[in-house]
Coordinates of C-alpha atoms in Angstrom, one line a residue:
M376 CA -60.1 23.6 78.9
P377 CA -60.6 24.8 75.4
A378 CA -57.7 26.5 73.9
S379 CA -57.9 30.5 73.9
P380 CA -58.7 32.6 70.3
D381 CA -54.9 33.6 70.7
W382 CA -53.9 30.1 71.1
R383 CA -56.0 28.9 68.3
T384 CA -55.2 31.6 66.0
E385 CA -51.2 30.9 66.5
A386 CA -51.9 27.0 66.1
R387 CA -53.2 28.3 62.5
A388 CA -50.5 30.7 61.7
T389 CA -47.9 28.1 62.7
L390 CA -49.9 25.6 60.6
V391 CA -49.8 27.9 57.5
L392 CA -46.3 28.5 57.9
S393 CA -45.1 25.4 58.4
L394 CA -46.9 23.2 55.9
P395 CA -44.8 24.3 52.9
I396 CA -41.8 24.2 55.1
V397 CA -42.6 21.1 55.8
F398 CA -43.5 19.7 52.5
T399 CA -39.8 21.2 51.3
N400 CA -37.9 19.4 53.6
L401 CA -40.0 16.0 52.7
S402 CA -39.0 17.1 49.2
Q403 CA -35.2 17.2 50.2
M404 CA -35.7 14.2 52.1
A405 CA -37.4 12.1 49.3
L406 CA -34.2 13.2 47.0
A407 CA -32.2 11.1 49.4
L408 CA -34.7 8.3 49.6
T409 CA -35.1 7.9 46.0
E410 CA -31.3 7.4 45.7
T411 CA -31.0 5.2 48.7
A412 CA -33.7 3.1 47.2
L413 CA -31.9 3.2 43.5
L414 CA -28.9 2.1 45.1
G415 CA -30.6 -0.7 47.1
H416 CA -31.6 -2.1 43.7
L417 CA -28.0 -1.8 42.5
G418 CA -26.8 -4.0 45.5
T419 CA -25.8 -4.4 48.9
E420 CA -22.4 -3.0 48.6
A421 CA -23.5 0.1 46.7
L422 CA -26.4 0.7 49.4
A423 CA -23.8 0.3 52.1
G424 CA -21.1 2.4 50.1
G425 CA -23.9 4.8 49.6
M426 CA -24.7 5.1 53.1
L427 CA -21.3 5.6 54.1
A428 CA -20.6 8.7 51.8
V429 CA -24.1 10.2 52.8
S430 CA -23.2 10.0 56.5
L431 CA -19.6 11.5 56.2
Y432 CA -21.4 14.4 53.2
F433 CA -24.1 15.4 56.1
A434 CA -21.1 15.5 58.9
L435 CA -19.0 17.7 56.7
L436 CA -22.3 20.1 55.6
A437 CA -23.4 20.5 59.0
P438 CA -21.0 24.0 59.5
G439 CA -22.2 25.5 56.5
L440 CA -26.1 24.5 57.0
G441 CA -25.6 25.8 60.5
L442 CA -24.6 28.9 59.1
A443 CA -27.5 29.1 56.6
F444 CA -30.0 28.2 59.4
A445 CA -28.7 31.4 61.4
A446 CA -30.3 33.6 58.6
A447 CA -33.6 32.6 59.5
P448 CA -33.8 34.1 63.0
L449 CA -31.5 37.3 62.0
Q450 CA -34.1 37.7 58.9
A451 CA -37.4 36.9 61.2
Q452 CA -36.2 39.5 63.9
V453 CA -35.4 42.3 61.2
R454 CA -38.7 41.8 60.0
G455 CA -40.2 42.0 63.3
A456 CA -38.8 45.3 64.1
G457 CA -40.1 46.7 60.9
R458 CA -43.4 45.4 62.0
L459 CA -43.0 47.4 65.2
V460 CA -42.3 50.8 63.6
G461 CA -45.3 50.0 61.3
G462 CA -42.7 48.8 58.0
A463 CA -41.6 52.8 58.2
G464 CA -38.3 53.4 56.1
R465 CA -35.9 51.1 53.9
G466 CA -34.1 50.2 56.9
W467 CA -35.8 46.8 57.5
V468 CA -35.3 46.1 53.7
R469 CA -31.6 46.8 53.7
G470 CA -31.4 44.8 57.0
M471 CA -32.9 41.5 55.2
R472 CA -30.6 42.0 52.3
R473 CA -27.5 42.3 54.6
A474 CA -28.6 39.2 56.6
T475 CA -28.9 37.2 53.6
R476 CA -25.9 38.2 51.9
S477 CA -24.0 37.9 55.1
A478 CA -25.3 34.5 55.7
L479 CA -24.1 33.4 51.9
W480 CA -20.7 34.7 52.3
A481 CA -20.3 32.9 55.9
V482 CA -21.6 29.7 54.3
G483 CA -18.7 29.5 51.4
A484 CA -16.0 30.1 54.0
A485 CA -17.3 27.2 56.0
L486 CA -18.0 24.8 53.3
L487 CA -13.9 25.1 52.1
P488 CA -12.6 22.9 54.7
S489 CA -15.7 20.2 54.1
W490 CA -14.6 20.2 50.3
L491 CA -11.0 19.1 51.1
L492 CA -11.9 16.3 53.5
L493 CA -14.8 14.8 51.3
W494 CA -12.3 14.7 48.4
Q495 CA -10.1 12.5 50.4
T496 CA -13.3 10.1 51.8
E497 CA -12.0 6.9 50.7
A498 CA -8.8 7.6 52.8
V499 CA -10.8 9.0 55.8
L500 CA -13.0 6.1 55.9
R501 CA -10.3 3.5 55.5
A502 CA -8.6 5.0 58.4
L503 CA -11.4 4.9 60.4
G504 CA -11.5 0.9 60.1
Q505 CA -14.0 0.7 57.1
D506 CA -14.1 -2.0 54.1
P507 CA -11.6 -1.1 51.2
V508 CA -14.5 -1.7 49.0
L509 CA -17.2 0.5 50.8
A510 CA -14.6 3.2 51.1
A511 CA -14.0 3.3 47.4
L512 CA -17.4 3.5 46.3
A513 CA -18.4 6.1 49.0
Q514 CA -15.7 8.2 47.5
A515 CA -17.4 8.1 43.9
Y516 CA -20.6 9.1 45.4
A517 CA -19.1 12.0 47.7
R518 CA -16.6 13.5 44.9
A519 CA -19.8 13.9 42.9
A520 CA -22.1 15.1 45.6
M521 CA -20.0 17.8 47.3
F522 CA -20.3 20.1 44.3
G523 CA -23.8 20.7 45.1
M524 CA -23.0 21.6 48.8
P525 CA -23.0 25.3 48.3
G526 CA -25.9 25.1 46.4
F527 CA -28.1 23.5 49.2
C528 CA -26.8 25.9 51.5
A529 CA -27.7 28.8 49.5
F530 CA -31.2 27.4 49.0
V531 CA -31.6 27.0 52.8
V532 CA -30.6 30.6 53.2
L533 CA -33.1 32.0 50.6
R534 CA -35.8 29.5 52.0
G535 CA -35.4 31.7 55.6
F536 CA -35.9 34.7 53.6
L537 CA -39.3 33.3 52.6
A538 CA -40.2 31.8 55.7
A539 CA -39.5 35.4 57.6
M540 CA -41.7 37.1 54.7
E541 CA -44.3 34.3 55.2
R542 CA -44.3 32.9 51.9
P543 CA -42.7 29.8 52.0
A544 CA -44.9 28.1 49.5
G545 CA -42.5 29.0 46.3
A546 CA -39.5 26.7 48.0
M547 CA -42.1 24.0 48.3
W548 CA -43.0 23.9 44.5
I549 CA -39.4 24.2 43.8
S550 CA -38.7 21.2 46.2
L551 CA -41.2 19.2 44.7
A552 CA -40.2 19.6 40.9
A553 CA -36.9 18.9 41.7
V554 CA -37.8 15.7 43.3
M555 CA -39.8 14.6 40.2
L556 CA -37.0 15.6 38.2
N557 CA -34.3 13.7 40.5
L558 CA -35.8 10.5 40.1
P559 CA -35.5 10.1 36.2
I560 CA -32.1 11.7 36.0
A561 CA -30.8 9.6 39.1
W562 CA -31.9 6.5 37.3
A563 CA -30.6 7.3 34.2
L564 CA -27.0 8.3 35.6
I565 CA -26.9 5.2 37.6
F566 CA -28.3 2.3 35.3
P567 CA -28.1 3.3 31.6
M568 CA -25.3 5.4 31.6
G569 CA -23.2 3.2 34.0
L570 CA -22.2 5.7 36.7
G571 CA -23.4 3.7 39.6
V572 CA -22.8 5.6 42.9
A573 CA -21.3 8.3 41.2
G574 CA -24.4 9.2 39.1
A575 CA -26.4 9.3 42.5
G576 CA -24.1 11.9 43.7
L577 CA -24.2 13.9 40.3
A578 CA -27.8 13.7 40.4
L579 CA -28.1 15.1 43.9
S580 CA -25.6 18.2 43.0
L581 CA -27.9 19.0 39.7
A582 CA -30.9 18.8 42.1
N583 CA -29.3 21.5 44.7
W584 CA -28.3 23.8 42.3
G585 CA -31.4 23.6 40.4
M586 CA -33.3 24.7 43.3
V587 CA -31.2 27.7 44.3
I588 CA -31.0 29.0 40.9
A589 CA -35.1 28.4 40.5
T590 CA -35.4 30.3 44.0
L591 CA -33.3 33.2 42.8
V592 CA -35.7 33.0 39.5
L593 CA -38.9 33.3 41.7
I594 CA -37.4 35.9 43.9
R595 CA -36.5 38.3 41.0
R596 CA -39.7 37.6 39.2
D597 CA -42.0 38.7 42.6
R598 CA -43.1 42.4 42.7
V599 CA -42.6 42.3 46.6
F600 CA -39.3 40.5 46.9
R601 CA -37.7 42.1 44.0
R602 CA -37.1 45.5 46.0
F603 CA -34.9 43.9 48.3
R604 CA -32.3 43.0 46.0
L605 CA -30.9 40.2 48.0
L606 CA -27.7 39.6 45.7
G607 CA -26.9 43.4 45.2
R608 CA -23.6 44.3 45.9
A609 CA -23.1 40.6 46.7
W610 CA -19.2 40.7 46.3
R611 CA -18.8 43.0 49.1
P612 CA -18.8 41.1 52.3
Q613 CA -19.6 42.8 55.4
P614 CA -17.4 42.1 58.4
A615 CA -19.9 43.2 61.2
R616 CA -23.1 41.6 59.8
M617 CA -21.2 38.3 59.2
R618 CA -19.9 38.6 62.8
E619 CA -23.2 38.4 63.9
V620 CA -24.2 35.3 61.3
F621 CA -21.3 33.5 63.0
V622 CA -22.1 34.3 66.7
V623 CA -25.7 32.7 66.0
G624 CA -24.9 30.3 63.5
L625 CA -21.8 28.6 64.9
P626 CA -23.6 27.2 67.6
I627 CA -26.2 25.8 65.4
A628 CA -23.8 24.5 63.4
A629 CA -21.9 22.9 66.2
A630 CA -25.2 21.3 67.5
M631 CA -25.8 20.1 64.1
L632 CA -22.5 18.8 63.9
L633 CA -23.1 16.9 66.8
E634 CA -26.1 15.5 65.8
I635 CA -25.6 14.7 62.7
G636 CA -22.1 13.7 63.3
V637 CA -23.4 10.9 66.0
F638 CA -25.8 9.3 63.5
S639 CA -22.8 9.3 61.0
A640 CA -20.4 7.8 63.8
A641 CA -23.4 5.3 64.2
A642 CA -23.2 4.4 60.6
L643 CA -19.0 3.8 60.9
A644 CA -19.8 1.6 63.8
M645 CA -22.3 -0.3 61.7
G646 CA -19.3 -1.1 59.1
W647 CA -17.8 -2.7 62.0
F648 CA -20.7 -5.5 61.9
G649 CA -20.3 -5.6 58.0
A650 CA -22.2 -4.5 54.9
A651 CA -25.6 -5.9 55.8
A652 CA -25.5 -3.9 58.9
V653 CA -24.9 -0.7 57.0
A654 CA -27.3 -1.5 54.5
A655 CA -29.9 -2.0 57.5
H656 CA -28.9 1.1 59.3
A657 CA -29.2 3.2 55.6
I658 CA -33.0 1.9 55.5
A659 CA -33.9 2.8 59.1
I660 CA -31.8 6.5 59.1
Q661 CA -33.4 7.2 55.9
T662 CA -37.2 6.4 57.3
A663 CA -36.4 8.1 60.4
S664 CA -35.2 10.9 58.8
A665 CA -38.4 11.3 56.5
T666 CA -40.3 11.6 59.5
F667 CA -37.8 13.8 61.3
M668 CA -38.5 16.4 58.3
V669 CA -41.8 17.2 59.4
P670 CA -40.9 18.3 63.0
M671 CA -38.1 19.9 61.4
G672 CA -40.2 22.1 59.5
I673 CA -42.2 22.8 62.3
G674 CA -39.1 24.1 64.2
Q675 CA -38.2 26.0 61.2
A676 CA -41.9 27.8 61.7
A677 CA -40.9 28.2 65.3
T678 CA -37.9 30.0 64.5
A679 CA -39.5 32.3 62.0
R680 CA -42.7 33.0 64.4
V681 CA -40.5 33.2 67.5
G682 CA -38.5 35.6 65.8
L683 CA -41.3 37.8 64.4
A684 CA -42.7 38.2 68.1
A685 CA -39.4 38.7 69.5
G686 CA -38.5 41.4 66.8
A687 CA -41.7 43.2 68.0
L688 CA -40.9 42.7 71.6
D689 CA -43.9 40.7 72.2
A690 CA -42.5 38.5 75.1
A691 CA -46.0 36.3 75.4
G692 CA -46.4 35.9 71.9
A693 CA -43.1 34.7 71.5
A694 CA -43.7 32.0 74.3
R695 CA -47.0 31.1 73.1
A696 CA -45.5 30.5 69.3
G697 CA -43.1 28.4 70.9
W698 CA -45.3 26.1 73.0
V699 CA -47.9 25.8 69.9
A700 CA -45.2 24.4 67.9
I701 CA -43.6 21.6 70.3
G702 CA -47.4 20.5 70.9
L703 CA -47.6 19.9 67.0
G704 CA -44.3 18.2 66.7
A705 CA -44.8 16.1 69.5
T706 CA -48.3 15.0 68.2
F707 CA -47.0 14.1 64.8
M708 CA -44.4 12.0 66.0
A709 CA -46.1 10.1 68.7
A710 CA -48.3 8.9 65.4
M711 CA -45.0 8.3 63.6
A712 CA -43.9 6.1 66.0
V713 CA -46.9 3.7 66.1
M714 CA -46.3 3.5 62.4
L715 CA -42.7 2.4 62.3
V716 CA -43.5 -0.2 65.1
T717 CA -46.6 -1.8 63.2
M718 CA -45.3 -1.5 59.8
S719 CA -41.2 -2.0 60.0
P720 CA -41.0 -5.0 58.0
V721 CA -43.4 -3.7 54.8
I722 CA -40.7 -0.3 55.1
A723 CA -37.8 -2.5 55.3
W724 CA -38.6 -4.5 52.0
A725 CA -39.6 -1.3 50.1
F726 CA -35.7 -0.6 49.8
L727 CA -34.4 -4.4 48.8
N728 CA -34.0 -6.1 45.9
P729 CA -35.9 -9.5 46.6
A730 CA -33.4 -11.3 44.0
D731 CA -30.3 -10.0 45.8
A732 CA -28.8 -12.7 47.9
T733 CA -28.6 -10.8 51.1
A734 CA -31.9 -9.1 51.0
A735 CA -33.4 -11.2 53.7
E736 CA -31.0 -10.8 55.9
V737 CA -30.9 -7.0 55.8
A738 CA -34.9 -6.7 56.0
A739 CA -34.7 -8.4 59.1
L740 CA -32.2 -6.1 60.6
G741 CA -33.6 -3.1 59.4
A742 CA -37.1 -3.9 60.6
T743 CA -35.7 -4.8 64.0
L744 CA -34.0 -1.2 63.6
L745 CA -37.0 0.6 62.7
V746 CA -38.9 -0.7 65.7
V747 CA -36.0 1.3 67.6
A748 CA -36.5 4.0 65.8
G749 CA -40.0 4.3 66.7
F750 CA -39.5 4.1 70.1
F751 CA -37.3 7.7 69.8
Q752 CA -39.6 9.4 67.5
L753 CA -41.4 11.5 70.2
G754 CA -37.8 12.8 71.8
D755 CA -36.7 13.2 68.1
G756 CA -39.6 15.5 67.7
I757 CA -39.4 17.7 70.8
Q758 CA -35.9 18.4 70.8
V759 CA -35.8 19.7 67.1
V760 CA -38.7 21.9 67.5
T761 CA -38.0 23.3 70.7
A762 CA -34.2 23.8 69.0
G763 CA -36.1 25.8 66.7
A764 CA -38.0 28.1 68.8
L765 CA -34.7 28.6 71.0
R766 CA -33.2 29.6 67.6
G767 CA -36.0 32.4 67.3
L768 CA -34.6 34.1 70.5
K769 CA -31.0 33.7 69.1
D770 CA -30.3 31.1 72.0
T771 CA -28.4 28.6 70.5
R772 CA -25.2 28.3 72.7
V773 CA -26.8 26.3 75.5
P774 CA -28.5 23.9 72.9
M775 CA -25.3 23.1 71.5
L776 CA -24.0 21.9 75.0
F777 CA -26.9 19.7 75.4
A778 CA -26.7 18.1 72.2
A779 CA -23.0 17.7 73.0
L780 CA -23.8 16.0 76.4
G781 CA -26.9 13.8 75.2
Y782 CA -25.4 12.7 72.3
W783 CA -21.8 12.1 72.5
G784 CA -21.1 12.0 76.8
I785 CA -24.2 9.5 77.1
G786 CA -25.7 8.4 74.0
L787 CA -23.2 7.0 71.7
P788 CA -21.1 5.8 74.7
F789 CA -24.2 3.6 75.9
G790 CA -25.0 2.6 72.5
L791 CA -21.5 1.1 71.8
L792 CA -21.2 -0.7 75.6
V793 CA -24.9 -2.0 75.0
A794 CA -23.7 -3.3 71.1
H795 CA -20.3 -4.9 71.9
V796 CA -20.3 -5.6 75.9
G797 CA -24.0 -6.2 76.2
G798 CA -24.3 -8.0 72.8
L799 CA -26.9 -6.2 71.3
G800 CA -24.7 -5.8 68.0
P801 CA -26.2 -3.3 65.5
M802 CA -29.6 -2.7 67.8
G803 CA -27.5 -1.8 70.6
V804 CA -26.1 1.4 68.9
W805 CA -29.8 2.4 68.0
V806 CA -30.4 2.0 71.8
G807 CA -27.8 4.6 72.4
L808 CA -29.1 6.8 69.7
G809 CA -32.9 6.8 71.4
V810 CA -31.4 7.4 74.8
G811 CA -29.2 10.4 73.5
L812 CA -32.2 12.0 71.7
A813 CA -34.4 11.7 75.0
I814 CA -32.0 13.2 77.1
V815 CA -31.5 15.9 74.6
A816 CA -35.4 16.7 74.4
A817 CA -35.7 16.7 78.0
L818 CA -33.0 19.3 78.5
M819 CA -34.5 21.4 75.5
L820 CA -37.9 21.6 76.8
R821 CA -36.5 22.7 80.5
R822 CA -34.2 25.3 78.8
W823 CA -37.5 26.6 76.9
R824 CA -39.6 26.9 79.7
T825 CA -36.7 28.9 81.5
V826 CA -36.0 31.3 78.8
S827 CA -39.7 31.8 77.6
R828 CA -40.9 32.6 81.3
R829 CA -37.8 35.2 81.1
G830 CA -39.2 37.2 78.6
L831 CA -37.2 39.2 76.4
G832 CA -35.5 41.6 78.3

């Protein structure tokens, strides 16, 4: 049956909104990819140490990032409610400002404990049984990269504002510019200036702060955005609004911590198999993360589209927006699954210096892990888009429980079991990750079907 005009219109609107967000996400991922490639050419130990640092960095970024993501549904529903009353009055303008400002305050509070832990990266990793040399390299990266965490989270909050206003292209161009500048800066810091892994972390911090400063300048110079005065009286936190950010955002943060944490735990588990296994894991996880940025962007667009409809009390429109986004995400990830399975050796060697003595071993294992990653692409895409649609309805607690069950209750234990007892080694860990993602995707789809049928009442 051909799609109805409403469904076709929604698909076009979702694509128009999601494409700039997707390119923004890909640009963010390109920062990590380029630095991974540069560290790979520095040597296997540098790549492995950087991977351990990045794993811990993103796990500890999750609390702040989850609260930053909470701004998007709040901003979208405020704007949707403004549409419902024809945009009359300045109430919804104040609401957008308060949602943005409160999210920034909440992010700042959440990142302080993360900073304390990241400063002690070497001690944390050695306590977890990691190689002392790799742990020391990881600390050099983490201590330089941690200062960019507030900038990255602030950029996500401001990007949510632009998405709610249905004008996300500015954030895309800023992210692309950051990638273009980051590559030569990271190269200069790592190689000619001799900072090594610390140079990569410093380049990431500079890129994150550059993006948030550029976004603030964009908002300040735009005639429409300027009237929101997003940072007006920013020194005055609003406890009631911050509580709403925490209510919506803490389950998002917990779900992200569970998902990011399981991949971080997988990186640590790889450390038990040696530096080559960690380096191969770095190749596979960075590639899979790059493809993941597209459905993640579609999911962020779904948060805005569903939130706008929900704020306007349009239950049918909210359901339609969610299902369209899920279909788009699933289609893309099915294509990525084919690519990863058929091109895994080529992708693996792109990260490595052929002159390195361990490059052949890392490439072979990396190609194997990429094939495994190909088989869980579809589940990964479905779960992240569906989570985005649920966030548009401020439904965040149940998805958090699904993440706990799928990733930690089933996926990781199963992966460790088949890796060690089943004799699959590093590949077994990735098999467990795929199982966990498939379970979470199935549970998320069932939840969306139930919630979207229930309506907004």
